[in-house]
């Protein structure tokens, strides 16, 4: 049996930063475009690129480093747009754990990671800092890095500032501790990347589906752009609508995570050329991409004006850091200020 439905696979179970995808469905924006989208949640986030690349699912979400690696491994996927731009990613730990901002303090510790590439990144960093992969104990945690830190199963773990770090901060508050005791060793700074672009969350598509359905893809992104605009214009109402549909997210932790995701939402959806160059070079450095690899992304399905890339991405990162710290301390929504 054939179907006109587009299948769209999230990168994990419904999370606070998936708001634009669900709002596009809930508000009828997909229907306005004349398309029908089935939003799916994976049981294992590691399956996403394989399912999309093999053609079992049409489109979905995945981080940039995974999108590159999938293509290098023969899974035909291409990034068509951005959802979250450069969320801070690194090794999370709690003050008092014996870990400091010195990477070598991780020696002898149990370090958790989500999936394969998290461990590859940590292993590469150990070499950079004069250590060996055997100098720490690797523990695969899936999406439970913060939970494992709280339970004492690991000393530290790779996570995202707007998700797992917020979870640690809220735990500390419950225990009467300073939320600032949730610390991060940012991988982009440790690896001298200049930005956290390797963990940008992307809209990706199966290449065969993309080639055969260019109009559908453009319509999908038109609907996503309208939903993203709504989120950025009225985040409070967008959240109320979202949790009415996904009541399991109607709790203080998820709301705080949504606030912290807010500054990372891409307003234009455009793939950033400079970021792709950086992460492609990083992937080659990690030996997960061949030396002749060509970045698998396109902006051709976006019909609005492409923004100018910032002249000083490091200054933009410092501004985001200040925004996120203010959000941690005060709550609220801090919209990304674009530098020229």
Coordinates of C-alpha atoms in Angstrom, one line a residue:
X1 CA 0.0 0.0 0.0
X2 CA 1.3 3.5 -0.8
X3 CA 0.8 6.6 1.3
X4 CA 1.1 10.3 0.8
X5 CA 2.1 10.7 4.4
X6 CA 5.6 12.1 5.3
X7 CA 7.2 10.1 8.1
X8 CA 9.3 12.3 10.4
X9 CA 11.5 10.8 13.2
X10 CA 12.6 12.8 16.2
X11 CA 16.1 12.3 17.6
X12 CA 14.7 11.1 20.9
X13 CA 11.4 11.1 22.8
X14 CA 9.5 14.4 22.7
X15 CA 11.6 17.1 24.4
X16 CA 11.3 20.8 25.0
X17 CA 13.1 21.8 21.9
X18 CA 10.8 19.8 19.6
X19 CA 8.1 22.5 20.0
X20 CA 8.2 23.8 16.4
X21 CA 7.7 20.3 15.0
X22 CA 4.7 19.6 17.1
X23 CA 3.2 23.1 16.7
X24 CA 3.4 22.8 12.9
X25 CA 1.2 19.8 13.3
X26 CA -1.1 21.0 16.0
X27 CA -1.7 24.4 14.5
X28 CA -2.5 22.9 11.1
X29 CA 0.5 24.5 9.3
X30 CA 1.4 21.2 7.6
X31 CA -2.2 20.9 6.5
X32 CA -2.1 24.5 5.1
X33 CA 0.8 23.4 3.0
X34 CA -1.2 20.4 1.7
X35 CA 1.0 17.8 3.4
X36 CA 0.4 15.1 6.1
X37 CA 3.2 14.5 8.5
X38 CA 3.5 11.5 10.9
X39 CA 5.8 12.5 13.8
X40 CA 7.5 9.4 15.3
X41 CA 9.6 8.9 18.4
X42 CA 12.5 6.4 18.4
X43 CA 13.1 3.8 21.1
X44 CA 16.8 4.2 20.6
X45 CA 18.4 7.5 19.4
X46 CA 21.2 5.6 17.7
X47 CA 18.8 4.2 15.2
X48 CA 17.7 7.5 13.7
X49 CA 20.2 8.1 10.9
X50 CA 20.1 4.4 9.9
X51 CA 16.3 4.4 9.6
X52 CA 16.3 7.6 7.6
X53 CA 19.4 6.7 5.5
X54 CA 18.0 3.3 4.6
X55 CA 14.7 4.9 3.5
X56 CA 12.5 3.3 6.2
X57 CA 11.7 6.9 7.4
X58 CA 11.6 10.0 5.1
X59 CA 12.9 12.8 7.4
X60 CA 13.9 13.5 10.9
X61 CA 16.2 15.3 13.4
X62 CA 19.9 14.6 14.2
X63 CA 23.0 16.4 15.4
X64 CA 25.5 17.6 12.8
X65 CA 28.3 15.2 13.8
X66 CA 26.0 12.2 13.5
X67 CA 24.6 13.4 10.2
X68 CA 28.1 13.6 8.8
X69 CA 29.1 10.2 10.2
X70 CA 26.0 8.6 8.8
X71 CA 26.8 9.8 5.3
X72 CA 30.4 8.6 5.6
X73 CA 29.0 5.1 6.6
X74 CA 26.8 4.9 3.5
X75 CA 23.5 6.1 4.9
X76 CA 22.1 8.5 2.4
X77 CA 21.0 11.5 4.4
X78 CA 21.3 15.3 3.9
X79 CA 20.7 18.2 6.2
X80 CA 18.0 20.5 4.9
X81 CA 17.7 23.0 7.8
X82 CA 18.7 23.8 11.4
X83 CA 16.5 23.5 14.5
X84 CA 19.0 24.3 17.3
X85 CA 22.1 26.3 16.6
X86 CA 25.3 25.5 18.5
X87 CA 23.9 24.4 21.9
X88 CA 26.8 24.2 24.4
X89 CA 27.9 20.6 24.8
X90 CA 30.6 19.2 27.1
X91 CA 31.5 17.1 30.0
X92 CA 29.1 17.8 32.9
X93 CA 30.1 17.3 36.5
X94 CA 29.2 18.5 40.0
X95 CA 31.3 20.7 42.2
X96 CA 32.9 18.6 44.9
X97 CA 33.3 15.6 42.7
X98 CA 37.1 16.0 42.4
X99 CA 36.8 17.3 38.9
X100 CA 37.9 20.8 37.9
X101 CA 38.2 22.9 34.8
X102 CA 41.5 21.1 34.2
X103 CA 40.7 18.2 31.8
X104 CA 43.4 16.1 33.5
X105 CA 41.2 16.0 36.6
X106 CA 39.1 13.4 34.7
X107 CA 41.9 10.9 35.1
X108 CA 40.6 7.8 37.0
X109 CA 37.0 9.0 36.8
X110 CA 33.9 7.3 35.4
X111 CA 32.7 9.3 32.4
X112 CA 29.3 8.7 30.8
X113 CA 28.5 9.3 27.2
X114 CA 25.3 9.1 25.1
X115 CA 26.4 7.1 22.1
X116 CA 29.4 6.1 20.1
X117 CA 30.7 9.5 19.0
X118 CA 30.7 10.9 22.6
X119 CA 33.3 8.3 23.5
X120 CA 35.3 9.0 20.3
X121 CA 35.4 12.7 21.2
X122 CA 36.5 12.0 24.8
X123 CA 39.2 9.6 23.6
X124 CA 40.5 12.1 21.1
X125 CA 40.7 14.7 23.9
X126 CA 42.6 12.4 26.2
X127 CA 45.3 12.1 23.6
X128 CA 45.3 15.9 23.2
X129 CA 45.9 16.4 26.9
X130 CA 48.5 13.8 27.3
X131 CA 46.3 11.0 28.6
X132 CA 45.2 7.6 27.3
X133 CA 41.6 6.3 26.8
X134 CA 42.4 3.8 29.5
X135 CA 43.0 6.6 32.0
X136 CA 39.2 6.9 32.5
X137 CA 36.3 4.4 32.7
X138 CA 33.8 4.9 29.9
X139 CA 30.1 4.2 30.7
X140 CA 27.4 4.3 28.0
X141 CA 24.4 6.0 29.5
X142 CA 22.1 6.8 26.6
X143 CA 20.1 9.9 27.4
X144 CA 20.4 9.3 31.1
X145 CA 23.7 11.2 31.7
X146 CA 22.4 13.6 34.3
X147 CA 20.4 10.8 36.1
X148 CA 23.6 8.7 36.3
X149 CA 25.6 11.6 37.8
X150 CA 22.9 12.2 40.4
X151 CA 22.8 8.5 41.3
X152 CA 26.6 8.4 41.6
X153 CA 27.0 5.8 38.8
X154 CA 29.4 8.1 37.0
X155 CA 31.5 11.1 38.0
X156 CA 30.8 13.1 34.9
X157 CA 29.2 12.7 31.5
X158 CA 28.8 14.3 28.1
X159 CA 25.6 16.4 27.8
X160 CA 24.0 19.5 26.5
X161 CA 23.7 22.7 28.6
X162 CA 20.0 23.3 27.8
X163 CA 19.0 19.8 28.7
X164 CA 21.2 17.7 31.0
X165 CA 22.9 20.6 32.7
X166 CA 19.5 22.1 33.6
X167 CA 18.5 18.8 35.0
X168 CA 21.6 18.8 37.3
X169 CA 20.9 22.5 38.3
X170 CA 17.3 21.7 39.3
X171 CA 18.5 18.7 41.3
X172 CA 20.9 20.9 43.2
X173 CA 18.2 23.4 44.0
X174 CA 16.1 20.6 45.4
X175 CA 19.0 19.7 47.7
X176 CA 19.5 23.3 48.8
X177 CA 22.7 23.7 46.9
X178 CA 23.8 26.4 44.5
X179 CA 22.8 25.5 40.9
X180 CA 26.1 27.0 39.8
X181 CA 27.7 23.9 41.2
X182 CA 26.6 22.1 38.0
X183 CA 29.7 22.6 35.8
X184 CA 30.7 21.9 32.2
X185 CA 34.0 21.4 30.4
X186 CA 32.9 22.5 27.0
X187 CA 34.2 20.2 24.2
X188 CA 34.4 23.1 21.7
X189 CA 36.8 24.9 24.0
X190 CA 38.8 21.8 24.9
X191 CA 39.1 20.9 21.2
X192 CA 39.8 24.5 20.1
X193 CA 36.8 24.3 17.6
X194 CA 35.7 27.9 18.1
X195 CA 32.0 27.0 18.5
X196 CA 29.7 24.2 19.6
X197 CA 28.4 23.6 16.1
X198 CA 29.1 19.9 16.1
X199 CA 25.9 19.4 18.2
X200 CA 23.7 21.7 16.2
X201 CA 20.4 19.8 15.8
X202 CA 19.4 19.5 12.1
X203 CA 16.4 18.6 10.0
X204 CA 17.6 15.8 7.8
X205 CA 16.1 13.8 4.9
X206 CA 16.7 10.6 3.0
X207 CA 18.4 11.5 -0.2
X208 CA 16.1 9.4 -2.4
X209 CA 13.0 11.0 -0.8
X210 CA 14.6 14.4 -1.2
X211 CA 15.2 13.9 -4.9
X212 CA 11.7 12.6 -5.6
X213 CA 9.8 15.1 -3.4
X214 CA 11.4 18.5 -3.6
X215 CA 8.0 20.3 -3.4
X216 CA 6.9 18.3 -0.3
X217 CA 10.2 19.2 1.4
X218 CA 9.8 22.9 0.7
X219 CA 6.2 22.8 2.0
X220 CA 7.4 21.0 5.1
X221 CA 10.0 23.6 5.8
X222 CA 7.5 26.4 5.1
X223 CA 5.3 25.0 7.9
X224 CA 8.3 24.6 10.2
X225 CA 9.4 28.2 9.6
X226 CA 5.9 29.4 10.5
X227 CA 5.9 27.3 13.7
X228 CA 9.4 28.5 14.6
X229 CA 8.3 32.1 14.1
X230 CA 5.4 31.5 16.5
X231 CA 7.7 30.0 19.1
X232 CA 10.1 33.0 19.0
X233 CA 7.3 35.6 19.0
X234 CA 5.3 34.1 21.9
X235 CA 7.2 31.4 23.7
X236 CA 4.8 31.3 26.7
X237 CA 1.8 30.6 24.6
X238 CA 3.7 28.1 22.4
X239 CA 4.7 26.2 25.5
X240 CA 1.1 26.2 26.9
X241 CA -0.1 24.8 23.5
X242 CA 2.7 22.2 23.5
X243 CA 2.2 20.8 27.0
X244 CA -1.6 20.7 26.4
X245 CA -0.7 18.2 23.6
X246 CA 2.2 16.6 25.5
X247 CA 1.1 16.7 29.2
X248 CA 4.1 14.6 30.3
X249 CA 6.2 17.6 29.7
X250 CA 4.1 19.9 31.9
X251 CA 6.5 20.2 34.8
X252 CA 9.0 22.8 36.1
X253 CA 12.1 21.0 34.7
X254 CA 10.8 20.8 31.2
X255 CA 9.7 24.4 31.3
X256 CA 13.1 25.5 32.5
X257 CA 14.8 23.4 29.7
X258 CA 12.5 25.1 27.2
X259 CA 13.6 28.5 28.5
X260 CA 17.2 27.5 28.1
X261 CA 16.7 26.1 24.6
X262 CA 15.1 29.3 23.5
X263 CA 18.3 31.2 22.6
X264 CA 19.5 28.3 20.5
X265 CA 16.4 28.1 18.2
X266 CA 17.5 28.9 14.6
X267 CA 15.2 31.8 13.4
X268 CA 16.2 31.3 9.8
X269 CA 16.6 27.5 9.7
X270 CA 19.6 27.9 7.4
X271 CA 22.5 25.6 7.6
X272 CA 25.6 27.7 8.5
X273 CA 28.3 27.2 6.0
X274 CA 31.2 28.1 8.4
X275 CA 29.9 25.6 11.0
X276 CA 29.7 22.8 8.4
X277 CA 33.3 23.5 7.4
X278 CA 34.5 23.4 11.0
X279 CA 32.6 20.2 11.9
X280 CA 33.6 18.4 8.7
X281 CA 37.3 19.2 9.5
X282 CA 36.7 18.0 13.1
X283 CA 35.1 14.8 11.8
X284 CA 38.2 14.1 9.7
X285 CA 40.4 14.8 12.8
X286 CA 38.3 12.2 14.7
X287 CA 38.8 9.8 11.9
X288 CA 35.1 9.3 11.4
X289 CA 35.2 11.0 7.9
X290 CA 37.5 10.2 5.0
X291 CA 39.9 13.0 4.0
X292 CA 38.0 13.7 0.7
X293 CA 34.5 13.8 2.4
X294 CA 32.1 16.5 1.1
X295 CA 29.7 18.0 3.6
X296 CA 26.1 16.7 3.2
X297 CA 23.9 19.7 3.6
X298 CA 21.9 22.1 1.4
X299 CA 19.8 25.3 1.8
X300 CA 18.1 25.0 -1.5
X301 CA 14.7 24.1 0.0
X302 CA 14.5 27.3 2.1
X303 CA 12.7 30.0 0.2
X304 CA 13.4 33.1 2.4
X305 CA 16.5 35.3 2.6
X306 CA 19.6 33.7 3.9
X307 CA 21.1 35.7 6.8
X308 CA 24.7 36.9 6.8
X309 CA 27.0 34.9 8.9
X310 CA 28.4 36.7 12.0
X311 CA 31.9 38.1 11.6
X312 CA 33.0 37.0 15.1
X313 CA 31.4 33.6 16.1
X314 CA 33.4 33.6 19.4
X315 CA 31.8 36.9 20.4
X316 CA 28.4 35.4 19.5
X317 CA 29.2 32.4 21.8
X318 CA 30.2 34.7 24.7
X319 CA 26.9 36.5 24.3
X320 CA 24.9 33.3 24.3
X321 CA 26.8 32.2 27.4
X322 CA 25.8 35.4 29.2
X323 CA 22.2 34.9 28.1
X324 CA 22.2 31.3 29.4
X325 CA 23.6 32.3 32.7
X326 CA 21.0 35.1 33.1
X327 CA 18.3 32.5 32.2
X328 CA 19.7 30.2 34.8
X329 CA 19.6 32.9 37.5
X330 CA 16.4 34.7 36.6
X331 CA 14.4 32.5 34.3
X332 CA 12.6 33.9 31.3
X333 CA 13.3 33.9 27.6
X334 CA 16.5 35.4 26.2
X335 CA 16.4 35.7 22.5
X336 CA 19.6 35.3 20.6
X337 CA 21.1 38.7 19.6
X338 CA 22.6 38.5 16.2
X339 CA 26.0 40.1 15.8
X340 CA 27.0 41.8 12.6

